[in-house]
Coordinates of N, CA and C in Angstrom, one line a residue:
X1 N 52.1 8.9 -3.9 CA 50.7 8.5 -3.6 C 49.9 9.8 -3.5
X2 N 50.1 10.9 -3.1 CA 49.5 12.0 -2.9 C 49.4 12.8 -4.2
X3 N 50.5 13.0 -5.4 CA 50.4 13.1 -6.6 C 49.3 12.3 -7.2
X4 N 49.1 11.0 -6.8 CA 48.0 10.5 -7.6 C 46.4 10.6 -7.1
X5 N 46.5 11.1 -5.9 CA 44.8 11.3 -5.3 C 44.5 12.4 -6.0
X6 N 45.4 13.6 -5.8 CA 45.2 15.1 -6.3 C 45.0 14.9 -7.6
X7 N 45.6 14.2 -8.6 CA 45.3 14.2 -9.7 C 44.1 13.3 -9.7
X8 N 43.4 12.4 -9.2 CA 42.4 12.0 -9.5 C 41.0 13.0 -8.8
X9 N 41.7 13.6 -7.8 CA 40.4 14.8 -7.7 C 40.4 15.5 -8.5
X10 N 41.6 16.1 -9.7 CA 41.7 17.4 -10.4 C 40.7 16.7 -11.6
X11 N 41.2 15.4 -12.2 CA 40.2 15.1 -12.6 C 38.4 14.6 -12.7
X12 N 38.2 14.8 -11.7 CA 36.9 15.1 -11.1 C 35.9 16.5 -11.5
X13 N 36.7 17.0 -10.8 CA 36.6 18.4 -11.1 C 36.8 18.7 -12.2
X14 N 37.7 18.6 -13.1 CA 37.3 19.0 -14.3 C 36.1 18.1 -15.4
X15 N 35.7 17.3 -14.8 CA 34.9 16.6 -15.6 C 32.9 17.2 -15.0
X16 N 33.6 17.7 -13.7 CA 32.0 18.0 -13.4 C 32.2 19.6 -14.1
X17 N 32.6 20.3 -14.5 CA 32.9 21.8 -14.9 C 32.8 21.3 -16.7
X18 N 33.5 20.3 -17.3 CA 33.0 20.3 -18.6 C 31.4 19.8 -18.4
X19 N 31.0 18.7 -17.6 CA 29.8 18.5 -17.9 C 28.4 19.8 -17.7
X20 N 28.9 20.8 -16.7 CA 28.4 22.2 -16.6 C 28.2 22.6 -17.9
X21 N 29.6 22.9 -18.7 CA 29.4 23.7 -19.7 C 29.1 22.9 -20.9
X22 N 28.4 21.7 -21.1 CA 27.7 21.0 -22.1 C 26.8 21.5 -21.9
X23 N 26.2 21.4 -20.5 CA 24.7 21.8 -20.4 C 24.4 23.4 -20.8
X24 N 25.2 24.3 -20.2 CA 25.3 25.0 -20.7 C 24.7 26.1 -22.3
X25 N 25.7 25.1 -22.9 CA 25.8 25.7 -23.9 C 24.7 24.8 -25.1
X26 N 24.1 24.2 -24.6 CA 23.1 23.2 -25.4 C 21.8 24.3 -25.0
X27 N 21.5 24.8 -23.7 CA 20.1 25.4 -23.2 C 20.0 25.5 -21.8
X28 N 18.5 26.3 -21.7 CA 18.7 25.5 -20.3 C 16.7 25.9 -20.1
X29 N 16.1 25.2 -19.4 CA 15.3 24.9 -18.4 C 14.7 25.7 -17.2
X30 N 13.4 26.7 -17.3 CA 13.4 27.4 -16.5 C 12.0 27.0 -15.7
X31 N 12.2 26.7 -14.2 CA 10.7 25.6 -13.8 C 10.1 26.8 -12.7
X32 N 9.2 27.0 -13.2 CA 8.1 28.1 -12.2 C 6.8 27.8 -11.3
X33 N 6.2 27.4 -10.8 CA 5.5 27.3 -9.9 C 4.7 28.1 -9.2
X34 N 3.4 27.6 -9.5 CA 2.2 29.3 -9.2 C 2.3 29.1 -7.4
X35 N 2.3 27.9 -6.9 CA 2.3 27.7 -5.2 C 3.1 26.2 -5.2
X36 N 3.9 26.7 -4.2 CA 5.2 25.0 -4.1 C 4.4 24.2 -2.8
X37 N 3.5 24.5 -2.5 CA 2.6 24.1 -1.3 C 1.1 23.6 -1.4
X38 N 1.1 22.1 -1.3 CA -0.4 21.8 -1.6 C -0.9 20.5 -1.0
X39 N -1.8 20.4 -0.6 CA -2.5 19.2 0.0 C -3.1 18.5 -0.9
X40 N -3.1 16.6 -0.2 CA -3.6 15.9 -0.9 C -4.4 16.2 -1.8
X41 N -4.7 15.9 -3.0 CA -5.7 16.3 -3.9 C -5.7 17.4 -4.9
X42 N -4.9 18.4 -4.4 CA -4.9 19.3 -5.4 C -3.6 19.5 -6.4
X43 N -3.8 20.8 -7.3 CA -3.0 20.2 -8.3 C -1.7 21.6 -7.7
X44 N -0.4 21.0 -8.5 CA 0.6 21.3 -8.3 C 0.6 22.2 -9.6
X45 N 0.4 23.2 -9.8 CA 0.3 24.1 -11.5 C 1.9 25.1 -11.7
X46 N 2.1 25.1 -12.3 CA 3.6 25.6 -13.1 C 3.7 25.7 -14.3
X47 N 4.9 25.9 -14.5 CA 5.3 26.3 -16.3 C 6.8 26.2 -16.4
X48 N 7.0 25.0 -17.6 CA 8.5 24.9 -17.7 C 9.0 25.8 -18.9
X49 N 9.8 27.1 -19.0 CA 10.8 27.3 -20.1 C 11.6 27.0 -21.0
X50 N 11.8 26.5 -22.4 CA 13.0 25.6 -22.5 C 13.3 26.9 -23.6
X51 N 14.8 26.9 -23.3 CA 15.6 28.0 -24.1 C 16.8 27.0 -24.7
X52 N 16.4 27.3 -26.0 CA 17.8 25.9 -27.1 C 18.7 27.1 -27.2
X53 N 20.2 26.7 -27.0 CA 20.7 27.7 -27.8 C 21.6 26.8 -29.1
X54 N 21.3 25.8 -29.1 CA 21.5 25.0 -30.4 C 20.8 23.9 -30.5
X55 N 20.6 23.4 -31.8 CA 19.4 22.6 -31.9 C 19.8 21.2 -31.4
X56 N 18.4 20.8 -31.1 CA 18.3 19.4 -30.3 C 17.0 18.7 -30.4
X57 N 17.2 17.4 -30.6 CA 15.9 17.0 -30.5 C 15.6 16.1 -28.9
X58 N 14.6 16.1 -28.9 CA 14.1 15.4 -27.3 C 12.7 15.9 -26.9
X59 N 12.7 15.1 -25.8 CA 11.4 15.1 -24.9 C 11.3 15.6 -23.9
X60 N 10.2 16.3 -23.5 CA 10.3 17.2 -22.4 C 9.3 16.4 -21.2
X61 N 9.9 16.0 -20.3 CA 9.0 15.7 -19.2 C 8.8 16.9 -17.7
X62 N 7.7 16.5 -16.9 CA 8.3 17.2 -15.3 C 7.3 15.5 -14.8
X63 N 7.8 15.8 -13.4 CA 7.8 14.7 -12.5 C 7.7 15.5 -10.9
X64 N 6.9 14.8 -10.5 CA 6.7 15.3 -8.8 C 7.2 13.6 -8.4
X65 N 8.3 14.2 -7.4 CA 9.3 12.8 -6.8 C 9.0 13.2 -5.5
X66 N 9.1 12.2 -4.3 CA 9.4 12.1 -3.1 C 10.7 10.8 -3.1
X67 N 11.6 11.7 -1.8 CA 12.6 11.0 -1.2 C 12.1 10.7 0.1
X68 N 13.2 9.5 -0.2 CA 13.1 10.0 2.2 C 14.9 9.5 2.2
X69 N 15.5 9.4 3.1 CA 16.3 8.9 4.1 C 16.0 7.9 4.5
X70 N 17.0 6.6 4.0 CA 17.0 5.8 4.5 C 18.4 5.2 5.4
X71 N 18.5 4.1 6.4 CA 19.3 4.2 7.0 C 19.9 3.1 6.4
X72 N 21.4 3.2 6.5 CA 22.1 2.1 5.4 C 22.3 0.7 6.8
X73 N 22.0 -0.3 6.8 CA 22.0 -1.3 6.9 C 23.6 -2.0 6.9
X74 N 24.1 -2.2 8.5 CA 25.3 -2.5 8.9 C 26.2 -1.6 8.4
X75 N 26.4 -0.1 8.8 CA 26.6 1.0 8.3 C 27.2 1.9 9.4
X76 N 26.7 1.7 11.1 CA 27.2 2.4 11.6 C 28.6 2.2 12.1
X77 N 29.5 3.0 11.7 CA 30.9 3.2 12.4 C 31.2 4.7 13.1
X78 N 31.6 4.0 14.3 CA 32.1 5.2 15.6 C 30.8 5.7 15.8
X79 N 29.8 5.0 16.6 CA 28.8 5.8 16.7 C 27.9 6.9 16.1
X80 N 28.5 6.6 15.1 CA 27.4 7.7 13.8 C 26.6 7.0 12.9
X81 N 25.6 7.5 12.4 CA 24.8 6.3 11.7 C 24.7 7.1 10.1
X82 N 24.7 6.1 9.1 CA 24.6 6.3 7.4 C 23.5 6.1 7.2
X83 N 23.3 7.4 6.1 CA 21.6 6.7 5.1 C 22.3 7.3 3.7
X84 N 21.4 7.0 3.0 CA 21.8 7.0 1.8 C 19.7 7.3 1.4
X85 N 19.7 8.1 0.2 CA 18.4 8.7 -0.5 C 17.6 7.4 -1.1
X86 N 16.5 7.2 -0.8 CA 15.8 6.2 -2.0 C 14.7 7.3 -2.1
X87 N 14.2 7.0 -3.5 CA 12.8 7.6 -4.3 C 12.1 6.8 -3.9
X88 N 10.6 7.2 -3.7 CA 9.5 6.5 -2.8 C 8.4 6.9 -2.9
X89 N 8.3 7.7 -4.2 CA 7.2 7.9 -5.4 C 7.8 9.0 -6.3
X90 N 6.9 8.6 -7.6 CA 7.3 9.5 -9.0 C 6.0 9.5 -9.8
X91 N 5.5 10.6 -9.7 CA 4.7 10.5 -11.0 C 5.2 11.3 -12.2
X92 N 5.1 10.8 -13.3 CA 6.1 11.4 -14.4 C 4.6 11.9 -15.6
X93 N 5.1 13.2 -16.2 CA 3.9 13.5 -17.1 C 4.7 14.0 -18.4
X94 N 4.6 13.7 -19.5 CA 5.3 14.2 -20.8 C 4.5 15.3 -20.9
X95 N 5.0 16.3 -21.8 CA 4.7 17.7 -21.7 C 4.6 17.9 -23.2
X96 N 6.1 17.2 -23.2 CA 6.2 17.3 -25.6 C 7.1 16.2 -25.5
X97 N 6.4 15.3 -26.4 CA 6.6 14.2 -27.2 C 8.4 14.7 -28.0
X98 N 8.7 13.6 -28.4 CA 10.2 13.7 -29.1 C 9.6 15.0 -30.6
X99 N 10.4 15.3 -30.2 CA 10.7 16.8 -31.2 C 11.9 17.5 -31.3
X100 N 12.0 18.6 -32.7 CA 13.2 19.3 -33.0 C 13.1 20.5 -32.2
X101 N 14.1 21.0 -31.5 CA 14.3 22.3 -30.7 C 15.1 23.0 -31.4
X102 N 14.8 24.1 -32.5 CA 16.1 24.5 -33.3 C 17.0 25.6 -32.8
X103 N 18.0 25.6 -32.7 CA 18.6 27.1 -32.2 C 18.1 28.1 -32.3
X104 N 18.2 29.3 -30.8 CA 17.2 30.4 -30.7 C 15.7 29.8 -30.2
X105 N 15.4 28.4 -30.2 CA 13.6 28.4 -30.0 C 13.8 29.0 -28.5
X106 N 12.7 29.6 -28.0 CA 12.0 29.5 -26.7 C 10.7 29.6 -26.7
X107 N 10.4 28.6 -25.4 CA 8.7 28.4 -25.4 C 8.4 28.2 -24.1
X108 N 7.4 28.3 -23.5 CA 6.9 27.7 -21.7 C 5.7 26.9 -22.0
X109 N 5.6 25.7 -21.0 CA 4.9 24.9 -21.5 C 4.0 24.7 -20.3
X110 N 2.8 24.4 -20.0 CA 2.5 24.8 -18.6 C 2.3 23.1 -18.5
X111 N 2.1 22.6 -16.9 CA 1.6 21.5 -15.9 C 1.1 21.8 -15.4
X112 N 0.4 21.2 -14.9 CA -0.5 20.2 -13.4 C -0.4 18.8 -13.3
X113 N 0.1 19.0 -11.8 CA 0.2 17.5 -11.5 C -0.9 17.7 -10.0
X114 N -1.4 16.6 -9.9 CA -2.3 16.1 -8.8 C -0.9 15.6 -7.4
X115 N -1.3 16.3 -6.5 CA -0.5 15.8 -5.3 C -0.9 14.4 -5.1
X116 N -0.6 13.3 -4.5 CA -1.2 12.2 -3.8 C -1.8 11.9 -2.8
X117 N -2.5 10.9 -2.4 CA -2.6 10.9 -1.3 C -1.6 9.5 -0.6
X118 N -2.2 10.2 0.9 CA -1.0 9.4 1.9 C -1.1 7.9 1.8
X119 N -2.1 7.0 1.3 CA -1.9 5.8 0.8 C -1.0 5.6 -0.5
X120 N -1.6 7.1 -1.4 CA -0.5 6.7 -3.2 C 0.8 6.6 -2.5
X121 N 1.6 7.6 -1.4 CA 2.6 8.3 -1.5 C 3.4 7.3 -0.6
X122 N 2.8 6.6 0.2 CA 3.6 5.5 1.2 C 2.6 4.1 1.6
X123 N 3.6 3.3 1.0 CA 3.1 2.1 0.6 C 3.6 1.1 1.7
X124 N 3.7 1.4 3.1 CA 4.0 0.8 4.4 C 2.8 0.0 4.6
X125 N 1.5 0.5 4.6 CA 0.1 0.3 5.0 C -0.5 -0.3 3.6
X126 N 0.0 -0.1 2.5 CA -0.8 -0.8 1.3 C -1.4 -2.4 1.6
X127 N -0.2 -3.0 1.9 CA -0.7 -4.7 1.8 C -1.8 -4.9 3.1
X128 N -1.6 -4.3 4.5 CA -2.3 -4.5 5.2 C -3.9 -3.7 5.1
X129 N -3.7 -2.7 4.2 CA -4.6 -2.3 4.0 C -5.9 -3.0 2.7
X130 N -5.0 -3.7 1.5 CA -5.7 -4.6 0.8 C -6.0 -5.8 1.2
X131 N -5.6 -6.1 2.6 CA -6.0 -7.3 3.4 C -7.5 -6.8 3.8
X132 N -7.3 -6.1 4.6 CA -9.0 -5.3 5.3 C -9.9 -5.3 4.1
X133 N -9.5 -4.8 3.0 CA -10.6 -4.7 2.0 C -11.6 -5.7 1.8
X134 N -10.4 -7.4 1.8 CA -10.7 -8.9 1.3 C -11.8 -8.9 2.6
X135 N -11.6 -8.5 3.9 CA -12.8 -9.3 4.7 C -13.9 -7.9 5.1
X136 N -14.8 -8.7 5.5 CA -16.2 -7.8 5.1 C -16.2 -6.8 6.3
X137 N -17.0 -5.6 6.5 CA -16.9 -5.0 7.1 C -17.1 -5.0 8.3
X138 N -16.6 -5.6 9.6 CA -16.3 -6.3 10.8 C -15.4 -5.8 11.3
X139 N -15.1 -6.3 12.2 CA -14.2 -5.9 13.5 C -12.8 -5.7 13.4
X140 N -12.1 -7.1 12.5 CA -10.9 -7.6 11.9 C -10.4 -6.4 10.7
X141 N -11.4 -6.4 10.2 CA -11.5 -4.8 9.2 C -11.1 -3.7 9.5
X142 N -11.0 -3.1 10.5 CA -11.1 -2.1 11.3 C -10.0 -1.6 12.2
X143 N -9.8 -3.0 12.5 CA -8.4 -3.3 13.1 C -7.1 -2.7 12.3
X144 N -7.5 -3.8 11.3 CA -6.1 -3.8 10.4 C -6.5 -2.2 9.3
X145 N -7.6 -1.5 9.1 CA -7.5 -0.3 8.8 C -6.6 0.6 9.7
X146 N -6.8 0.3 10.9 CA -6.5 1.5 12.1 C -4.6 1.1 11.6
X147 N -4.1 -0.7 12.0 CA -3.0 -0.9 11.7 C -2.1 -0.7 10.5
X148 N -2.5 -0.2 9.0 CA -2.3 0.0 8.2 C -2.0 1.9 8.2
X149 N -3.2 2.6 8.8 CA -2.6 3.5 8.9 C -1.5 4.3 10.1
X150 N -1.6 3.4 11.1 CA -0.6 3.7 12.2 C 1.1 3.4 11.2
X151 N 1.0 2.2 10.2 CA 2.1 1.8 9.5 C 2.4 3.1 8.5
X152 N 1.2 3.6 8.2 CA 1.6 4.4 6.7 C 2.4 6.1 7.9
X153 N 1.6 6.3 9.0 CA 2.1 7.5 10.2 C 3.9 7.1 10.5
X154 N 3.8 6.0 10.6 CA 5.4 6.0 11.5 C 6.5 5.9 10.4
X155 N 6.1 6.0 9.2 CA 7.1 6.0 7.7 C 8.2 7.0 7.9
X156 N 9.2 8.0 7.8 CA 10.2 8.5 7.9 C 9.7 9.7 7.2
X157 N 9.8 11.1 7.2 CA 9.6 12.2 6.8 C 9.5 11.9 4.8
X158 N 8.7 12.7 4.2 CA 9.5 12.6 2.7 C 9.6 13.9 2.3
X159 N 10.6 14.1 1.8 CA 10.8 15.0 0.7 C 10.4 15.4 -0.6
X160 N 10.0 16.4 -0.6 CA 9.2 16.7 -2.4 C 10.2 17.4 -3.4
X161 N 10.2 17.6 -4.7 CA 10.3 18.4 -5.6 C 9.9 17.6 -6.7
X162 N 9.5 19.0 -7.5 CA 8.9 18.8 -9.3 C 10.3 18.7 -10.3
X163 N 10.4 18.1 -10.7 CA 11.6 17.8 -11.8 C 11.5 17.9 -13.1
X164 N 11.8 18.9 -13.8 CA 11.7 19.6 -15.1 C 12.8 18.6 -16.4
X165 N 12.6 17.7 -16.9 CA 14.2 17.3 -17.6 C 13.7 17.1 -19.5
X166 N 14.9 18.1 -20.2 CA 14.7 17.6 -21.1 C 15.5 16.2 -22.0
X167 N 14.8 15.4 -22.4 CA 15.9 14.2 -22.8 C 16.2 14.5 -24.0
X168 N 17.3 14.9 -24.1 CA 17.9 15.4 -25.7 C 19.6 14.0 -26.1
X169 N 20.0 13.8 -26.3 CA 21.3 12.9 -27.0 C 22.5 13.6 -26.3
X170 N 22.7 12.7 -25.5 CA 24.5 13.6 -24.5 C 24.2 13.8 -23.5
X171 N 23.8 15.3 -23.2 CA 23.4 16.1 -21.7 C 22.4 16.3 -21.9
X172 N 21.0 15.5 -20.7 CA 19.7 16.1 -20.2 C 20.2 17.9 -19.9
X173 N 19.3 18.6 -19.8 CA 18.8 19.8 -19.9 C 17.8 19.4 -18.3
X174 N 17.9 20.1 -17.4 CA 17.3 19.4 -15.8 C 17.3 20.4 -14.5
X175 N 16.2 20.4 -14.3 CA 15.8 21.8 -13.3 C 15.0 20.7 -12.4
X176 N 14.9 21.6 -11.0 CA 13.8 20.9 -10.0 C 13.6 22.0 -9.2
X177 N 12.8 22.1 -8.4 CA 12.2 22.9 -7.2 C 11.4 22.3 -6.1
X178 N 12.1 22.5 -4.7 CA 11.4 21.8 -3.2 C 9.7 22.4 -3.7
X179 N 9.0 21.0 -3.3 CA 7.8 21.7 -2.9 C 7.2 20.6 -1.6
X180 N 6.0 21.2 -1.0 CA 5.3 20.7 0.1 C 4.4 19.8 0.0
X181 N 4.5 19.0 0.7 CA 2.8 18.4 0.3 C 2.3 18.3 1.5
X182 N 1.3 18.3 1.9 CA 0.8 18.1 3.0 C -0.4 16.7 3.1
X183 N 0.0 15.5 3.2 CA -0.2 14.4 2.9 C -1.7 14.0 3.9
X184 N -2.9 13.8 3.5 CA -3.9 13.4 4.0 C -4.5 12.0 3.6

C-alpha cells in the first residue's frame, strides 16, 4: 500500500515538472505594472512581454480578477473550518487577436484596465439595490440604498491580481501579479 501512494505522488510530481518544462520551452510572459495600487475608477496601466522561443499561434489576453474566500458548506471537522477560492469578478481585455508568434519573436504590448467600482465588484447589494431604483425617490428608497450598501460592506475581503495568459494549442503561456484596489 505505501509502494502505491509514493508512486502515485512520484507521479505527480513528475507530471507538474514536465508540465513546467512545456511551458518552458514554448516561451514565456513578462507582466509589468506602472502602480499595482489604484482606486475605483482609475486605470490599472502595464505592459505584457511575450518571448516565443518556438513558434506558436494564439491569443494574448490580461484580465483583472478578484477572489475571496469562501467557507465550504458542512466542512467543518475537529473544530477547524474549510474554504475553498471562488472568482467574484473578471474583466477580460484581448490585447492580440489569434496570430503567428514565430521563433525568436519578442514584443510588449501595453494595457489599461479601469479598476471597478464597489457596486461592479460585489454583487451582495445589486438586487437590493435595483429594487430602490424601481420606487421613486422616497423614504423606502433610501432605506434599501443604505441596506444594499451595508450588504455590499459586510462581503468578505477580495483579492486582486492582473492575469497575463497566452492561449496557444497544449500549454497557455500565464503570468499574474497581486494588485490593490481600493474599492469606492
Amino acid at each position: 500500500m505505501d509502494t502505491l501512494v509514493i508512486g502515485i505522488f512520484a507521479l505527480i510530481i513528475i507530471g507538474v515538472i514536465l508540465y513546467q518544462v512545456a511551458r518552458f520551452l514554448k516561451g514565456k510572459l513578462e507582466l509589468k505594472l506602472i502602480k499595482d495600487s489604484v482606486s475605483s475608477g482609475d486605470a490599472l496601466k502595464g505592459g505584457v512581454t511575450v518571448t516565443a522561443k518556438k513558434p506558436m499561434r494564439g491569443q494574448l489576453r490580461v484580465a483583472l480578477v478578484a477572489r475571496k474566500k469562501k467557507r465550504k458548506t458542512g466542512a467543518s471537522t475537529n473544530d477547524t473550518t474549510q474554504y475553498k477560492w471562488g472568482e467574484v469578478y473578471r474583466r477580460d481585455e484581448v490585447l492580440v487577436g489569434k496570430r503567428e508568434f514565430p521563433a525568436g519573436f519578442s514584443q510588449n504590448y501595453t494595457f489599461e484596465i479601469l479598476a471597478p467600482t464597489s457596486s461592479e465588484a460585489r454583487q451582495g447589494g445589486a438586487s437590493i439595490r435595483a429594487t430602490a431604483e424601481a420606487l421613486d425617490d422616497g423614504m423606502m428608497s433610501s432605506v434599501l440604498n443604505l441596506a444594499a450598501s451595508a450588504a455590499d460592506m459586510m462581503q468578505s475581503r477580495l483579492y486582486w491580481h492582473i492575469e497575463a495568459r497566452l492561449e496557444v494549442e497544449g500549454v497557455d503561456l500565464y503570468t499574474k501579479q497581486k494588485v490593490y484596489i481600493n474599492l469606492s
